[in-house]
Tab-separated table of C-alpha atoms in Angstrom:
chain	number	residue	atom	x	y	z
A	12	MET	CA	6.948	11.802	-12.076
A	13	LYS	CA	9.839	9.411	-11.389
A	14	PRO	CA	10.388	7.881	-7.935
A	15	VAL	CA	13.454	8.079	-6.053
A	16	GLY	CA	15.530	5.087	-4.705
A	17	PRO	CA	14.889	3.759	-0.965
A	18	ILE	CA	16.409	5.987	1.699
A	19	PRO	CA	18.743	3.633	3.882
A	20	ALA	CA	17.576	2.930	7.298
A	21	GLY	CA	18.920	4.887	10.170
A	22	TYR	CA	18.392	8.404	9.041
A	23	ALA	CA	15.982	10.555	10.903
A	24	ALA	CA	15.010	14.097	11.317
A	25	ILE	CA	15.837	16.652	14.090
A	26	ASP	CA	13.857	19.980	13.855
A	27	GLY	CA	12.758	19.282	10.452
A	28	GLU	CA	16.376	18.411	9.163
A	29	LEU	CA	18.041	15.614	8.068
A	30	ALA	CA	20.456	14.325	10.945
A	31	ILE	CA	23.321	12.127	10.482
A	32	GLY	CA	25.382	10.957	13.658
A	33	GLY	CA	22.861	12.935	15.713
A	34	ARG	CA	23.732	16.158	14.245
A	35	ARG	CA	21.617	18.166	11.925
A	36	VAL	CA	23.032	18.685	8.341
A	37	SER	CA	23.187	22.598	8.789
A	38	GLU	CA	25.604	21.964	11.953
A	39	LEU	CA	27.818	19.695	9.819
A	40	VAL	CA	27.912	22.005	6.883
A	41	ALA	CA	28.883	24.838	9.196
A	42	GLU	CA	31.529	22.819	10.708
A	43	ALA	CA	32.919	21.775	7.318
A	44	GLY	CA	32.740	25.406	6.165
A	45	ARG	CA	31.469	24.854	2.778
A	46	THR	CA	29.254	22.615	0.445
A	47	PRO	CA	29.163	20.276	-1.243
A	48	LEU	CA	29.873	17.870	1.559
A	49	PHE	CA	30.222	14.186	1.796
A	50	VAL	CA	29.358	12.908	5.290
A	51	TYR	CA	30.098	9.414	6.475
A	52	SER	CA	28.169	7.738	9.573
A	53	ARG	CA	30.292	5.808	11.826
A	54	ALA	CA	26.983	4.293	13.304
A	55	HIS	CA	25.960	3.037	9.964
A	56	ILE	CA	29.568	1.264	9.324
A	57	ASP	CA	29.611	0.020	12.769
A	58	ALA	CA	26.020	-1.627	12.275
A	59	ARG	CA	26.716	-3.273	8.909
A	60	VAL	CA	30.068	-4.850	10.276
A	61	ALA	CA	28.142	-6.019	13.270
A	62	ALA	CA	25.564	-7.420	11.186
A	63	LEU	CA	28.152	-9.214	9.042
A	64	ARG	CA	29.767	-10.730	12.201
A	65	THR	CA	26.331	-12.065	13.471
A	66	ALA	CA	25.402	-13.627	10.047
A	67	LEU	CA	28.851	-15.010	8.744
A	68	PRO	CA	30.468	-17.965	10.205
A	69	ALA	CA	33.131	-16.913	12.899
A	70	ARG	CA	35.825	-18.537	10.452
A	71	VAL	CA	35.134	-16.145	7.489
A	72	GLY	CA	37.025	-12.872	7.948
A	73	ILE	CA	35.963	-9.486	6.663
A	74	ASN	CA	38.248	-7.458	4.463
A	75	TYR	CA	37.468	-3.872	3.393
A	76	ALA	CA	38.081	-3.013	-0.251
A	77	VAL	CA	39.780	0.487	-0.031
A	78	LYS	CA	38.692	1.535	-3.391
A	79	ALA	CA	35.137	1.947	-2.330
A	80	ASN	CA	36.061	4.897	-0.052
A	81	PRO	CA	39.830	5.778	0.762
A	82	HIS	CA	39.007	8.640	2.945
A	83	LEU	CA	41.352	8.592	5.660
A	84	ALA	CA	39.343	8.739	8.482
A	85	VAL	CA	37.058	5.882	7.205
A	86	ILE	CA	40.280	3.788	6.754
A	87	GLY	CA	41.249	4.620	10.148
A	88	HIS	CA	37.727	3.705	11.688
A	89	MET	CA	37.799	0.488	9.707
A	90	ALA	CA	41.210	-0.542	11.134
A	91	ALA	CA	39.385	-1.761	14.460
A	92	LEU	CA	36.377	-3.422	12.861
A	93	VAL	CA	37.819	-5.648	9.816
A	94	ASP	CA	40.387	-8.097	9.524
A	95	GLY	CA	42.074	-7.151	6.376
A	96	PHE	CA	42.350	-4.470	3.735
A	97	ASP	CA	42.550	-4.760	-0.087
A	98	ILE	CA	44.080	-2.156	-2.119
A	99	ALA	CA	44.453	-1.328	-5.715
A	100	SER	CA	47.356	1.014	-5.837
A	101	SER	CA	50.442	2.282	-4.013
A	102	GLY	CA	48.643	5.470	-3.166
A	103	GLU	CA	45.873	3.169	-1.192
A	104	LEU	CA	48.928	1.551	0.469
A	105	GLY	CA	50.170	4.908	1.660
A	106	LEU	CA	46.824	5.752	3.199
A	107	CYS	CA	46.651	2.335	4.933
A	108	VAL	CA	50.151	2.762	6.472
A	109	ALA	CA	49.580	6.503	7.244
A	110	VAL	CA	46.822	5.474	9.814
A	111	GLY	CA	48.971	2.570	11.165
A	112	ILE	CA	47.533	-0.501	9.569
A	113	ASP	CA	50.138	-3.374	9.717
A	114	PRO	CA	51.018	-4.299	6.164
A	115	ALA	CA	50.532	-8.096	6.943
A	116	ARG	CA	46.872	-6.981	6.963
A	117	ILE	CA	47.141	-5.794	3.387
A	118	SER	CA	46.651	-7.265	-0.047
A	119	PHE	CA	47.176	-5.697	-3.283
A	120	ALA	CA	44.964	-6.510	-6.551
A	121	GLY	CA	44.947	-4.906	-9.880
A	122	PRO	CA	45.942	-5.884	-13.338
A	123	GLY	CA	48.255	-3.118	-14.132
A	124	LYS	CA	50.782	-2.944	-10.963
A	125	ARG	CA	53.797	-0.894	-11.921
A	126	ASP	CA	57.349	-1.994	-10.659
A	127	ASP	CA	57.595	0.881	-8.244
A	128	GLU	CA	54.290	-0.319	-6.659
A	129	LEU	CA	55.479	-3.918	-6.477
A	130	GLU	CA	58.530	-2.778	-4.842
A	131	ALA	CA	56.990	-0.588	-2.287
A	132	ALA	CA	54.440	-3.481	-1.348
A	133	ILE	CA	57.314	-6.033	-1.347
A	134	ALA	CA	59.360	-3.914	0.852
A	135	VAL	CA	56.780	-3.815	3.660
A	136	GLY	CA	55.327	-7.190	3.283
A	137	VAL	CA	52.037	-6.781	1.509
A	138	THR	CA	50.578	-9.688	-0.038
A	139	LEU	CA	50.574	-9.273	-3.843
A	140	ASN	CA	47.496	-10.742	-5.902
A	141	CYS	CA	49.200	-11.466	-8.768
A	142	GLU	CA	47.096	-11.172	-11.987
A	143	SER	CA	49.624	-12.757	-14.604
A	144	ALA	CA	52.593	-14.897	-14.960
A	145	GLY	CA	54.449	-11.746	-16.074
A	146	GLU	CA	53.501	-9.750	-12.899
A	147	ALA	CA	54.596	-12.884	-10.910
A	148	ALA	CA	57.966	-12.758	-12.540
A	149	ARG	CA	58.447	-8.931	-12.035
A	150	ALA	CA	57.718	-9.493	-8.250
A	151	LEU	CA	59.923	-12.369	-7.992
A	152	ALA	CA	62.799	-10.411	-9.573
A	153	ILE	CA	62.255	-7.202	-7.431
A	154	GLY	CA	62.062	-9.715	-4.198
A	155	GLU	CA	65.491	-10.950	-5.241
A	156	ARG	CA	66.931	-7.704	-5.718
A	157	LEU	CA	65.510	-6.387	-2.299
A	158	GLY	CA	66.742	-9.722	-0.515
A	159	LYS	CA	63.054	-10.128	0.502
A	160	ALA	CA	60.846	-13.091	-0.478
A	161	PRO	CA	57.557	-11.486	-1.752
A	162	ARG	CA	54.396	-12.587	-0.561
A	163	ILE	CA	52.327	-13.921	-3.549
A	164	ALA	CA	48.709	-15.009	-3.932
A	165	ILE	CA	47.309	-15.471	-7.247
A	166	ARG	CA	44.044	-14.027	-8.681
A	167	VAL	CA	41.959	-16.383	-10.416
A	168	ASN	CA	39.865	-15.752	-13.394
A	169	PRO	CA	37.050	-18.299	-12.987
A	170	SER	CA	35.048	-19.696	-15.720
A	171	PHE	CA	31.912	-18.561	-13.840
A	172	GLU	CA	30.534	-15.366	-12.921
A	173	LEU	CA	28.294	-13.904	-10.297
A	174	LYS	CA	24.939	-13.879	-11.924
A	175	GLY	CA	22.874	-10.616	-11.701
A	176	SER	CA	25.858	-8.536	-10.684
A	177	GLY	CA	26.333	-4.809	-11.519
A	178	MET	CA	29.864	-5.492	-12.778
A	179	LYS	CA	31.066	-9.005	-13.793
A	180	MET	CA	34.799	-9.650	-12.616
A	181	GLY	CA	35.118	-13.395	-13.871
A	182	GLY	CA	33.783	-15.743	-16.540
A	183	GLY	CA	35.356	-15.788	-19.946
A	184	ALA	CA	38.046	-13.472	-21.062
A	185	LYS	CA	39.002	-10.763	-18.697
A	186	PRO	CA	41.946	-8.545	-18.080
A	187	PHE	CA	41.643	-9.756	-14.243
A	188	GLY	CA	43.538	-12.635	-12.764
A	189	VAL	CA	44.804	-15.675	-14.253
A	190	ASP	CA	42.675	-18.225	-15.893
A	191	ALA	CA	41.983	-21.118	-13.624
A	192	ASP	CA	43.470	-23.801	-15.721
A	193	GLN	CA	46.731	-21.759	-15.783
A	194	VAL	CA	46.963	-21.265	-11.891
A	195	PRO	CA	48.410	-24.592	-10.570
A	196	ALA	CA	51.707	-24.290	-12.854
A	197	LEU	CA	52.025	-20.681	-12.002
A	198	ALA	CA	51.350	-21.465	-8.131
A	199	ARG	CA	54.096	-24.151	-8.288
A	200	HIS	CA	56.461	-21.838	-10.060
A	201	VAL	CA	56.330	-19.020	-7.739
A	202	ILE	CA	56.510	-21.288	-4.603
A	203	ALA	CA	59.758	-22.960	-6.083
A	204	ALA	CA	61.336	-19.863	-6.967
A	205	GLY	CA	61.129	-18.863	-3.118
A	206	ALA	CA	58.027	-16.998	-2.791
A	207	GLU	CA	56.051	-16.963	0.267
A	208	TRP	CA	52.826	-18.664	-0.805
A	209	ARG	CA	49.748	-16.752	0.386
A	210	GLY	CA	46.862	-18.509	-1.608
A	211	LEU	CA	44.312	-17.459	-3.919
A	212	HIS	CA	41.923	-14.579	-4.742
A	213	ILE	CA	38.751	-15.350	-6.563
A	214	PHE	CA	36.337	-12.355	-7.220
A	215	THR	CA	33.490	-13.027	-9.460
A	216	GLY	CA	31.359	-9.846	-9.308
A	217	SER	CA	30.013	-6.943	-7.592
A	218	GLN	CA	26.728	-5.183	-6.612
A	219	ALA	CA	24.325	-8.238	-6.487
A	220	LEU	CA	21.344	-8.173	-4.491
A	221	SER	CA	20.134	-11.966	-5.152
A	222	ALA	CA	21.078	-14.036	-2.293
A	223	ASP	CA	20.524	-17.163	-4.473
A	224	ALA	CA	23.259	-15.679	-6.937
A	225	ILE	CA	25.582	-14.914	-4.130
A	226	ILE	CA	25.376	-18.288	-2.418
A	227	GLU	CA	25.719	-20.251	-5.638
A	228	ALA	CA	28.914	-18.138	-6.417
A	229	GLN	CA	30.316	-18.601	-2.948
A	230	GLY	CA	29.960	-22.397	-3.359
A	231	ASN	CA	31.482	-22.300	-6.831
A	232	VAL	CA	34.247	-20.367	-5.363
A	233	LEU	CA	34.835	-22.830	-2.564
A	234	GLU	CA	34.594	-25.830	-5.020
A	235	LEU	CA	37.046	-24.224	-7.342
A	236	ALA	CA	39.815	-23.300	-4.696
A	237	ALA	CA	39.549	-27.039	-3.466
A	238	LYS	CA	40.175	-28.292	-7.070
A	239	LEU	CA	43.118	-25.770	-7.450
A	240	ALA	CA	44.540	-26.670	-4.030
A	241	GLY	CA	44.764	-30.096	-4.839
A	242	ASP	CA	46.143	-29.683	-8.416
A	243	ILE	CA	48.706	-27.344	-6.717
A	244	GLY	CA	49.886	-29.794	-4.308
A	245	GLN	CA	50.313	-27.515	-1.412
A	246	PRO	CA	48.107	-26.147	1.522
A	247	LEU	CA	46.263	-23.053	0.627
A	248	PRO	CA	47.194	-20.551	3.254
A	249	LYS	CA	44.394	-18.174	2.598
A	250	LEU	CA	41.274	-17.918	0.321
A	251	ASN	CA	39.738	-14.519	-0.542
A	252	MET	CA	36.234	-15.104	-1.681
A	253	GLY	CA	35.611	-11.943	-3.232
A	254	GLY	CA	32.668	-10.051	-2.033
A	255	GLY	CA	29.492	-9.247	-4.560
A	256	LEU	CA	26.850	-8.126	-1.791
A	257	GLY	CA	25.180	-4.945	-3.199
A	258	ILE	CA	23.060	-2.307	-1.884
A	259	PRO	CA	19.709	-0.960	-2.912
A	260	TYR	CA	19.898	2.157	-4.997
A	261	PHE	CA	16.809	2.346	-7.017
A	262	PRO	CA	13.147	1.925	-6.608
A	263	GLY	CA	12.277	-1.829	-6.529
A	264	ASP	CA	15.719	-2.823	-5.324
A	265	THR	CA	15.533	-4.833	-2.028
A	266	PRO	CA	18.416	-5.605	0.085
A	267	VAL	CA	20.351	-8.628	0.126
A	268	ASP	CA	19.159	-11.389	2.528
A	269	LEU	CA	22.368	-11.505	4.734
A	270	ALA	CA	20.783	-14.201	7.016
A	271	ARG	CA	20.387	-16.287	4.129
A	272	VAL	CA	23.731	-15.783	2.604
A	273	GLY	CA	25.551	-16.385	5.998
A	274	ALA	CA	23.490	-19.509	6.970
A	275	ALA	CA	24.484	-21.186	3.289
A	276	LEU	CA	28.084	-20.056	3.828
A	277	ALA	CA	28.154	-21.565	7.297
A	278	GLU	CA	26.900	-25.009	5.747
A	279	ARG	CA	29.577	-24.979	3.233
A	280	VAL	CA	32.327	-24.001	5.761
A	281	GLU	CA	31.240	-26.958	7.948
A	282	SER	CA	31.744	-29.383	5.032
A	283	LEU	CA	34.744	-28.223	3.419
A	284	PRO	CA	37.134	-30.886	1.889
A	285	ALA	CA	40.261	-31.713	3.793
A	286	VAL	CA	42.443	-29.606	1.434
A	287	LEU	CA	41.031	-26.394	3.066
A	288	ALA	CA	40.717	-27.562	6.531
A	289	GLU	CA	43.429	-24.957	7.477
A	290	THR	CA	42.737	-22.370	4.960
A	291	GLU	CA	41.984	-18.916	6.523
A	292	LEU	CA	38.830	-17.655	4.640
A	293	CYS	CA	37.817	-13.975	3.981
A	294	ILE	CA	35.270	-11.987	1.850
A	295	GLU	CA	36.042	-8.613	0.445
A	296	LEU	CA	33.712	-5.984	0.692
A	297	GLY	CA	33.484	-2.257	0.093
A	298	ARG	CA	30.361	-0.667	-1.147
A	299	TYR	CA	28.364	-2.952	1.316
A	300	LEU	CA	30.205	-1.672	4.249
A	301	VAL	CA	30.198	1.837	3.436
A	302	GLY	CA	27.856	2.731	0.774
A	303	GLU	CA	24.690	3.308	2.831
A	304	ALA	CA	26.730	5.109	5.250
A	305	GLY	CA	27.509	8.160	3.180
A	306	VAL	CA	25.272	11.357	2.236
A	307	TYR	CA	26.072	13.920	-0.330
A	308	LEU	CA	25.025	17.399	0.781
A	309	THR	CA	24.710	19.962	-1.882
A	310	ARG	CA	23.141	23.399	-1.645
A	311	ILE	CA	20.579	24.901	-3.854
A	312	ILE	CA	21.848	28.115	-5.433
A	313	ASP	CA	19.065	28.894	-8.009
A	314	ARG	CA	15.476	27.794	-8.561
A	315	LYS	CA	14.141	28.425	-12.128
A	316	VAL	CA	11.175	27.348	-14.266
A	317	SER	CA	11.979	26.318	-17.961
A	318	HIS	CA	8.802	25.543	-20.080
A	319	GLY	CA	6.694	24.528	-17.124
A	320	VAL	CA	9.463	22.591	-15.471
A	321	THR	CA	11.033	23.487	-12.246
A	322	TYR	CA	14.532	23.130	-11.794
A	323	LEU	CA	16.771	23.182	-8.467
A	324	VAL	CA	20.270	24.162	-9.343
A	325	THR	CA	22.623	23.060	-6.897
A	326	ASP	CA	26.405	23.812	-6.289
A	327	GLY	CA	27.505	20.232	-6.574
A	328	GLY	CA	26.943	17.667	-9.246
A	329	LEU	CA	28.489	14.846	-11.291
A	330	HIS	CA	31.936	15.828	-10.758
A	331	HIS	CA	31.438	14.592	-7.257
A	332	GLN	CA	28.621	12.126	-7.658
A	333	LEU	CA	29.043	10.670	-11.121
A	334	ALA	CA	27.147	7.550	-10.207
A	335	ALA	CA	24.181	9.377	-9.023
A	336	SER	CA	24.178	11.448	-12.260
A	337	GLY	CA	23.789	8.119	-14.093
A	338	ASN	CA	26.938	8.366	-16.002
A	339	PHE	CA	28.940	5.659	-14.219
A	340	GLY	CA	27.894	2.327	-15.665
A	341	THR	CA	23.997	2.438	-15.934
A	342	VAL	CA	22.213	1.993	-19.291
A	343	VAL	CA	18.934	3.785	-18.333
A	344	ARG	CA	19.195	6.632	-15.691
A	345	ARG	CA	17.172	6.262	-12.567
A	346	ASN	CA	16.890	8.323	-9.375
A	347	TYR	CA	19.263	7.762	-6.588
A	348	PRO	CA	17.579	8.178	-2.967
A	349	SER	CA	17.401	11.751	-2.399
A	350	ALA	CA	15.565	14.397	-0.497
A	351	ILE	CA	15.524	18.040	0.520
A	352	ALA	CA	17.656	17.707	3.537
A	353	THR	CA	16.712	20.948	5.389
A	354	ARG	CA	12.947	19.940	4.798
A	355	TYR	CA	13.304	16.227	5.840
A	356	GLY	CA	10.274	14.374	6.079
A	357	ALA	CA	7.976	17.118	4.654
A	358	GLU	CA	5.258	16.073	2.385
A	359	PRO	CA	6.110	16.183	-1.330
A	360	THR	CA	4.325	19.133	-2.933
A	361	GLU	CA	5.940	19.546	-6.453
A	362	GLU	CA	7.804	17.767	-9.242
A	363	VAL	CA	11.369	18.952	-9.795
A	364	ASN	CA	14.790	18.325	-11.509
A	365	ILE	CA	17.575	18.646	-9.261
A	366	VAL	CA	20.694	19.412	-11.363
A	367	GLY	CA	24.278	20.421	-10.750
A	368	CYS	CA	26.195	23.507	-11.523
A	369	LEU	CA	28.304	22.134	-14.506
A	370	CYS	CA	27.566	23.230	-18.097
A	371	THR	CA	26.609	19.823	-19.513
A	372	PRO	CA	23.137	18.192	-19.637
A	373	LEU	CA	24.612	15.148	-18.027
A	374	ASP	CA	24.670	16.955	-14.799
A	375	ARG	CA	21.706	15.581	-13.378
A	376	LEU	CA	20.930	14.278	-9.586
A	377	ALA	CA	17.205	13.831	-9.781
A	378	ASP	CA	14.619	13.749	-12.770
A	379	ALA	CA	11.003	14.583	-12.411
A	380	ALA	CA	11.179	13.878	-8.530
A	381	ALA	CA	8.411	14.564	-6.133
A	382	MET	CA	9.870	16.940	-3.118
A	383	PRO	CA	8.505	19.300	-0.742
A	384	GLU	CA	8.987	23.016	-1.953
A	385	ALA	CA	12.522	24.073	-1.652
A	386	GLN	CA	14.016	27.412	-2.000
A	387	VAL	CA	17.556	28.705	-2.632
A	388	GLY	CA	19.898	28.066	0.234
A	389	ASP	CA	18.089	24.651	1.123
A	390	LEU	CA	20.267	21.493	1.104
A	391	VAL	CA	19.672	18.430	-1.103
A	392	ALA	CA	20.842	15.014	0.284
A	393	VAL	CA	21.740	12.370	-2.022
A	394	PHE	CA	22.081	9.015	-0.178
A	395	CYS	CA	23.894	6.006	-0.812
A	396	ALA	CA	26.987	8.247	-1.418
A	397	GLY	CA	29.585	6.352	0.861
A	398	ALA	CA	31.188	4.303	-1.863
A	399	TYR	CA	32.520	5.238	-5.273
A	400	GLY	CA	31.479	8.830	-4.903
A	401	ALA	CA	34.153	11.612	-4.163
A	402	THR	CA	37.108	9.520	-5.455
A	403	ALA	CA	35.378	7.902	-8.388
A	404	SER	CA	34.000	11.291	-9.876
A	405	PRO	CA	35.812	13.744	-12.015
A	406	ALA	CA	36.392	16.436	-9.494
A	407	ALA	CA	38.718	18.447	-11.655
A	408	PHE	CA	36.209	18.791	-14.349
A	409	LEU	CA	35.528	22.609	-15.209
A	410	GLY	CA	37.814	23.322	-12.325
A	411	HIS	CA	35.206	23.437	-9.664
A	412	GLY	CA	37.376	21.333	-7.177
A	413	PRO	CA	36.746	18.563	-4.844
A	414	ALA	CA	33.964	18.140	-2.175
A	415	ALA	CA	34.640	18.449	1.612
A	416	GLU	CA	34.527	14.971	3.389
A	417	MET	CA	33.802	14.249	7.049
A	418	LEU	CA	33.259	11.443	9.267
A	419	VAL	CA	30.561	11.749	12.260
């Protein structure tokens, strides 16, 4: 038997069913009209942002990384909660503009921005986190053609990384950003060429649970930013420090000690060197803001036994929840937090494999998991589904189509 990951706090049962936003899952599915269904909880998002505001120094803003969950209702809800938005495509720019977000609150990162994307961003006043000298040259040329100074920050590839992070975005050769030793000359060039200088973006990694590692990385980021600002010889208007805060997915994972991270960052901020005295600071978070707010609901459509192993076959699967299937960056597959949503809180009585509807052995949502006995028609809940779920999965695979989504 294999354990499932820890179910996030804040979920409860009503009449034996999982409730999200105070409503039973069967009601939510009826409202959506179908399964599979992603449900995103406003209450969880609000609580997470409030906890960050309490823990972090007031000077440090919060940016939402739209890539984590670009559902239009989620972006719209975030508009009143966070200070800025980080996008990775012109498609995400369109979503932000569609819900009325001021482009001045938006920054655009990504190592392969097309000319049409650069033009769209420059035209409305989005900050470009330039990732190479070539990209900066294209942005300057487009700005000259438009008669508009591009707002340019430089994404830095630091020599250090976020230790223990699930995905390392800095340290050594990387496709992301400009190597730190090349940044001062490039910054001076774009400033001299007439760009509106917006500062630096230093992102070292993501999905870290160690407070010590996050504290060390944030300290390194601030030290590097101060050195680069001095070498550039110009004030640093803004520093995006990246994020890196992870969430517990698997057995044995523990939440980030946010209070420790915030206290250490406050100490650093209080003793910043003069060169950063007027710099606007922010951290960029995606998964940490919305990951635990999402639940993926899929219906059991068959129950079968093969060589003594019980399988619960659902109408969902890896085409919506690639990460939960273990096929999105993990080496050893482990069970995400999951439950029988329509028997929530019932004692487990059997060991089951929960699988999807696709004709591939990779389509697994839970292996050898202890669950209460479930039947055809019951709903399965996969938690921690609010980030890198619906849009980070191959929804077109085998023609099953996308899942429904709602914010409650």
